[in-house]
Tab-separated table of C-alpha atoms and ligand atoms in Angstrom:
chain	number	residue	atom	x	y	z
A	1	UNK	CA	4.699	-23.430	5.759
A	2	UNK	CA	6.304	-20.687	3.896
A	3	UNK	CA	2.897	-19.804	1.428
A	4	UNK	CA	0.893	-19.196	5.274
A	5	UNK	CA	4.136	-17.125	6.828
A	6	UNK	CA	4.302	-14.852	4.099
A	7	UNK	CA	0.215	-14.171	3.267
A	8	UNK	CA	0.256	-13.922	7.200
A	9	UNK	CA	3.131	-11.021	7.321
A	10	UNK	CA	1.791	-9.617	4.494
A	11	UNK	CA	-1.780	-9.720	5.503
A	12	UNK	CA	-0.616	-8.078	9.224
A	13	UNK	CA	1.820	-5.463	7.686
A	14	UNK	CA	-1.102	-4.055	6.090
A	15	UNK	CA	-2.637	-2.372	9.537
A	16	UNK	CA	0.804	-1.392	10.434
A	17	UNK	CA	1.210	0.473	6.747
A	18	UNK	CA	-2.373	1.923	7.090
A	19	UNK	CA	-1.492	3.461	10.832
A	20	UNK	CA	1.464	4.833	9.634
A	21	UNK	CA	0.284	6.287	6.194
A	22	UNK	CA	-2.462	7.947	8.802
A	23	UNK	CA	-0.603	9.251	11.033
A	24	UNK	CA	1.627	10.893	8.657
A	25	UNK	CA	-1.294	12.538	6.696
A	26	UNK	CA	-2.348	14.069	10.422
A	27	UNK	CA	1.095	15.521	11.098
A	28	UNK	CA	1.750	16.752	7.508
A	29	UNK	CA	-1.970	18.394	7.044
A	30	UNK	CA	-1.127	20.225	10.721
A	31	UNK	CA	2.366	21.385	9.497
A	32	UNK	CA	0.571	22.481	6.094
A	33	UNK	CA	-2.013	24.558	7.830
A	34	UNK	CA	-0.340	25.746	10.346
A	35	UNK	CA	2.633	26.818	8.748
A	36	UNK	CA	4.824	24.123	11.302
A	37	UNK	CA	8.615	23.299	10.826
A	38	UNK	CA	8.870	20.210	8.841
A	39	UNK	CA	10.215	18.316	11.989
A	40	UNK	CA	12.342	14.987	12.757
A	41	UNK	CA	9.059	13.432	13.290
A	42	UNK	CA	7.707	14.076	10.026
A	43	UNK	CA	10.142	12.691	8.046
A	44	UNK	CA	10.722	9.923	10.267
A	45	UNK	CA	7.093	9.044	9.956
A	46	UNK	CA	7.597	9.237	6.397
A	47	UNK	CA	10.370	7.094	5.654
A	48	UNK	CA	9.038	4.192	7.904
A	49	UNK	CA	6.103	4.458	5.725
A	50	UNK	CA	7.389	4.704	2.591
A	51	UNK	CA	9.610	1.510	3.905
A	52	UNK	CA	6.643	-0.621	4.923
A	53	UNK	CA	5.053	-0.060	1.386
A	54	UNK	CA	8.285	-1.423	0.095
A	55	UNK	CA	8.538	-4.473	2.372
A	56	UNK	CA	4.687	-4.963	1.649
A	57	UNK	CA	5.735	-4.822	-2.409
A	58	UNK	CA	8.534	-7.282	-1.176
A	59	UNK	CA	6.301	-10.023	0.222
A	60	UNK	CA	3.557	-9.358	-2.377
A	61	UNK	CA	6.045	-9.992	-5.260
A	62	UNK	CA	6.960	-13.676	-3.563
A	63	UNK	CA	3.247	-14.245	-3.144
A	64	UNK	CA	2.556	-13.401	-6.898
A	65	UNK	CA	5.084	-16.341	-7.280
A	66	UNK	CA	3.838	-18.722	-4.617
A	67	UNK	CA	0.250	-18.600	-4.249
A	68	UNK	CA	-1.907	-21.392	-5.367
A	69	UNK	CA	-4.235	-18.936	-6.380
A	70	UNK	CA	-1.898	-17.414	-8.588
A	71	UNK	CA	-0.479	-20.462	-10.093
A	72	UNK	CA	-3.928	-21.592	-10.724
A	73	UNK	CA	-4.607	-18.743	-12.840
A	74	UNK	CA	-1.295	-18.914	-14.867
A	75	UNK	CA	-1.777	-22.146	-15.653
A	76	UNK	CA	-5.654	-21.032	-17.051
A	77	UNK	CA	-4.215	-18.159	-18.972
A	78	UNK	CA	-7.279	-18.027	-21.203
A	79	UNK	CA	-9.546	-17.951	-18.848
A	80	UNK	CA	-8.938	-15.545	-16.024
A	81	UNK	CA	-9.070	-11.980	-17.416
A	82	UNK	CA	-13.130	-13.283	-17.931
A	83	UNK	CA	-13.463	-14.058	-14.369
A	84	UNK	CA	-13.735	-11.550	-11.553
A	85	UNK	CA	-11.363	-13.310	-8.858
A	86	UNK	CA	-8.536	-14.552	-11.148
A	87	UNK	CA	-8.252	-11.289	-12.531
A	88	UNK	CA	-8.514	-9.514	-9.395
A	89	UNK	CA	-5.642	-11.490	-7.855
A	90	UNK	CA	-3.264	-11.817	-11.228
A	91	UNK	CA	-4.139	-8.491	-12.266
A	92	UNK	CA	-6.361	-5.200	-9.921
A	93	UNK	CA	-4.431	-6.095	-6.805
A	94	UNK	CA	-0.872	-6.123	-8.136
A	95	UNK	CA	-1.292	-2.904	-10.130
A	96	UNK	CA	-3.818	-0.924	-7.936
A	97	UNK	CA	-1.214	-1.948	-4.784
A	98	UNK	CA	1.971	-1.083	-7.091
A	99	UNK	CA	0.509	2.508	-8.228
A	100	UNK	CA	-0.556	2.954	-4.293
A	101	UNK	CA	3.464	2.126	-2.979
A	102	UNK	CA	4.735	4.527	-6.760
A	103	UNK	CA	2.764	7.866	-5.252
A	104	UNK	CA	4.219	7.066	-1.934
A	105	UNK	CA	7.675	6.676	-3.100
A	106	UNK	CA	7.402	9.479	-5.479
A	107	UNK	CA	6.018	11.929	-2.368
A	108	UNK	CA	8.590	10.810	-0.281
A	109	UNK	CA	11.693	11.798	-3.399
A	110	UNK	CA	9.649	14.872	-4.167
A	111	UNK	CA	9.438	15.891	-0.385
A	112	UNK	CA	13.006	15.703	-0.262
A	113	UNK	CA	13.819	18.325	-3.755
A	114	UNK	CA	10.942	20.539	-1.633
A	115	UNK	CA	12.356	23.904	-1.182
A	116	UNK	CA	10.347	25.109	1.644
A	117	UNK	CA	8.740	23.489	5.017
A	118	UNK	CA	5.839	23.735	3.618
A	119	UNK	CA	6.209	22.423	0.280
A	120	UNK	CA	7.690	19.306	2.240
A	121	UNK	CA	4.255	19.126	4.577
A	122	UNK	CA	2.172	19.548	1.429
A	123	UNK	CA	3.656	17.066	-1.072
A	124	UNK	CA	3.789	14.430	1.592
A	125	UNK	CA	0.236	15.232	2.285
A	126	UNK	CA	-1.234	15.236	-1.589
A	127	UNK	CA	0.766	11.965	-2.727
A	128	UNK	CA	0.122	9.534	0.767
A	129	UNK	CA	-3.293	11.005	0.551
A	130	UNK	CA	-3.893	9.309	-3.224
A	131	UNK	CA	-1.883	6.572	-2.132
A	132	UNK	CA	-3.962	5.826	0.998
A	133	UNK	CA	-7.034	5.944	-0.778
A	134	UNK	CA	-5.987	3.241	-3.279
A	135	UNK	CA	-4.393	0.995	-0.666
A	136	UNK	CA	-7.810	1.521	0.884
A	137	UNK	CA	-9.480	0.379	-2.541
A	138	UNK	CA	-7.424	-2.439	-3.794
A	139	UNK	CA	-7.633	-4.051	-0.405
A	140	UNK	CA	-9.167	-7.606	0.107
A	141	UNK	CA	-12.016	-6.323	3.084
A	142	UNK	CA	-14.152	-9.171	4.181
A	143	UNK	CA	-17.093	-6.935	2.925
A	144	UNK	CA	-15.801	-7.200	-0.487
A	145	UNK	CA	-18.116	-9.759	-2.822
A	146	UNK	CA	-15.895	-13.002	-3.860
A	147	UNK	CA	-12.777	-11.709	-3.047
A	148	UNK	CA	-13.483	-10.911	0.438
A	149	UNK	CA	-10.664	-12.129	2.865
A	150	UNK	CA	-10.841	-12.204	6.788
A	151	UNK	CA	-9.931	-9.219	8.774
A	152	UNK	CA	-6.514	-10.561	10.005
B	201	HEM	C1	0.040	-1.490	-0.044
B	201	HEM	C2	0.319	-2.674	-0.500
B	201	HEM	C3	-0.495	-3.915	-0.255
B	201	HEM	C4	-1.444	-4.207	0.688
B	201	HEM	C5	-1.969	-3.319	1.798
B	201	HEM	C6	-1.868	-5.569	0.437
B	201	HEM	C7	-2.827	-6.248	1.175
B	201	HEM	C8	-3.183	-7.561	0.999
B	201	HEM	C9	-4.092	-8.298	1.827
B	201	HEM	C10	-4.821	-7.742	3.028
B	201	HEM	C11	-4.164	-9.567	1.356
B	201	HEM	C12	-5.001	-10.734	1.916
B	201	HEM	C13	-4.185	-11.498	2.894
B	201	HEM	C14	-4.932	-12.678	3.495
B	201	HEM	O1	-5.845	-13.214	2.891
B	201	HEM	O2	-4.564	-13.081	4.631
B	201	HEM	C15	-3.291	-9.636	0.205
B	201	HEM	C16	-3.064	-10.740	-0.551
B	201	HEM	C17	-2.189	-10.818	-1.610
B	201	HEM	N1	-1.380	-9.824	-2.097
B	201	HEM	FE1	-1.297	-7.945	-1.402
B	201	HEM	N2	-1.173	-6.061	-0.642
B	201	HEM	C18	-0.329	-5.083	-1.091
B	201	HEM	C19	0.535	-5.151	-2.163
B	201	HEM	C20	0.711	-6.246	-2.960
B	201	HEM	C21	1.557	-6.303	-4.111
B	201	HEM	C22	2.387	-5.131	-4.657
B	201	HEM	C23	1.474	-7.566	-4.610
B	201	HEM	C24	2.135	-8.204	-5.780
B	201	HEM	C25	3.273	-7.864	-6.240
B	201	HEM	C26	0.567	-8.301	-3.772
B	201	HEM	C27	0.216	-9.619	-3.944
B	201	HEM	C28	-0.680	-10.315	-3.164
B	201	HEM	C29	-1.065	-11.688	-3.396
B	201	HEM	C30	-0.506	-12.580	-4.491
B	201	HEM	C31	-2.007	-12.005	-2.409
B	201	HEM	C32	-2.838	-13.272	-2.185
B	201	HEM	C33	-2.171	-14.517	-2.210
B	201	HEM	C34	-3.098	-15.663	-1.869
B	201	HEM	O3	-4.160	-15.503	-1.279
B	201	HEM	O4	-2.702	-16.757	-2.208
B	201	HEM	N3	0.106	-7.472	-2.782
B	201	HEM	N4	-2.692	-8.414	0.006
């Protein structure tokens, strides 16, 4: 079914976004303190981030459309802003997760206008950083009280 394929991808893609915002944030602190070139790696590991936020955006935006969930809600439009999980699916996830994948996109544009190495190294760093932390917020961790999903 094409509602399980895409919550699946999207659900997976999230480990492979959080490894790669995490290992960019390692190599761009060490080039920031240590006064490194701003190497092939770097921005490699940058743009492969900044392109998994994007496909993540991609899949979330045909989700917003498809899910259940969501339809459920839009067809209770009164009701859900009142009600912690409708308006943490139709509303926290979507923005929290679109503000997360802006900084990204905005550190990777800025890293590029950088005039120095180490310019490059620190805006990556500062704007992943913020955007990791969100992404790390607006996520759906089976911990989380009534909107708790599974691990995978
Ligand atoms: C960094 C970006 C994002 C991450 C890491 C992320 C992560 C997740 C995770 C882990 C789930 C639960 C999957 C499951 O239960 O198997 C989920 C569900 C969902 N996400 Fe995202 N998300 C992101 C961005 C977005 C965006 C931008 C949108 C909307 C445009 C979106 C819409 C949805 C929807 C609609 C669901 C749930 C659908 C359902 O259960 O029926 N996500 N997301």
């Amino acid at each position: 079914m094409l509602y399980s394929f895409f919550l699946t991808s999207h659900s997976v893609l999230r480990y492979v976004l959080l490894i790669l915002l995490i290992l960019t944030l390692i190599k761009s602190f060490r080039g920031w303190q240590k006064h490194l070139p701003f190497d092939a790696i770097t921005d490699r590991l940058s743009f492969f981030t900044t392109v998994t936020a994007h496909l993540q955006l991609l899949i979330g935006l045909i989700l917003y459309w498809i899910s259940p969930i969501l339809n459920y809600g839009r067809s209770h439009a009164a009701g859900w802003m009142a009600d912690h999980f409708l308006r943490y699916w139709m509303m926290e996830h979507l923005v929290g997760m679109l503000l997360a994948i802006a900084l990204i996109t905005v550190g990777r544009i800025l890293m590029k206008k950088a005039n120095n190495d180490m310019q490059k190294h620190k805006r990556i760093f500062i704007y992943f950083a913020i955007g990791l932390l969100i992404t790390l917020l607006m996520i759906p961790w089976p911990f989380r009280e009534i909107i708790g999903r599974s691990w995978l």
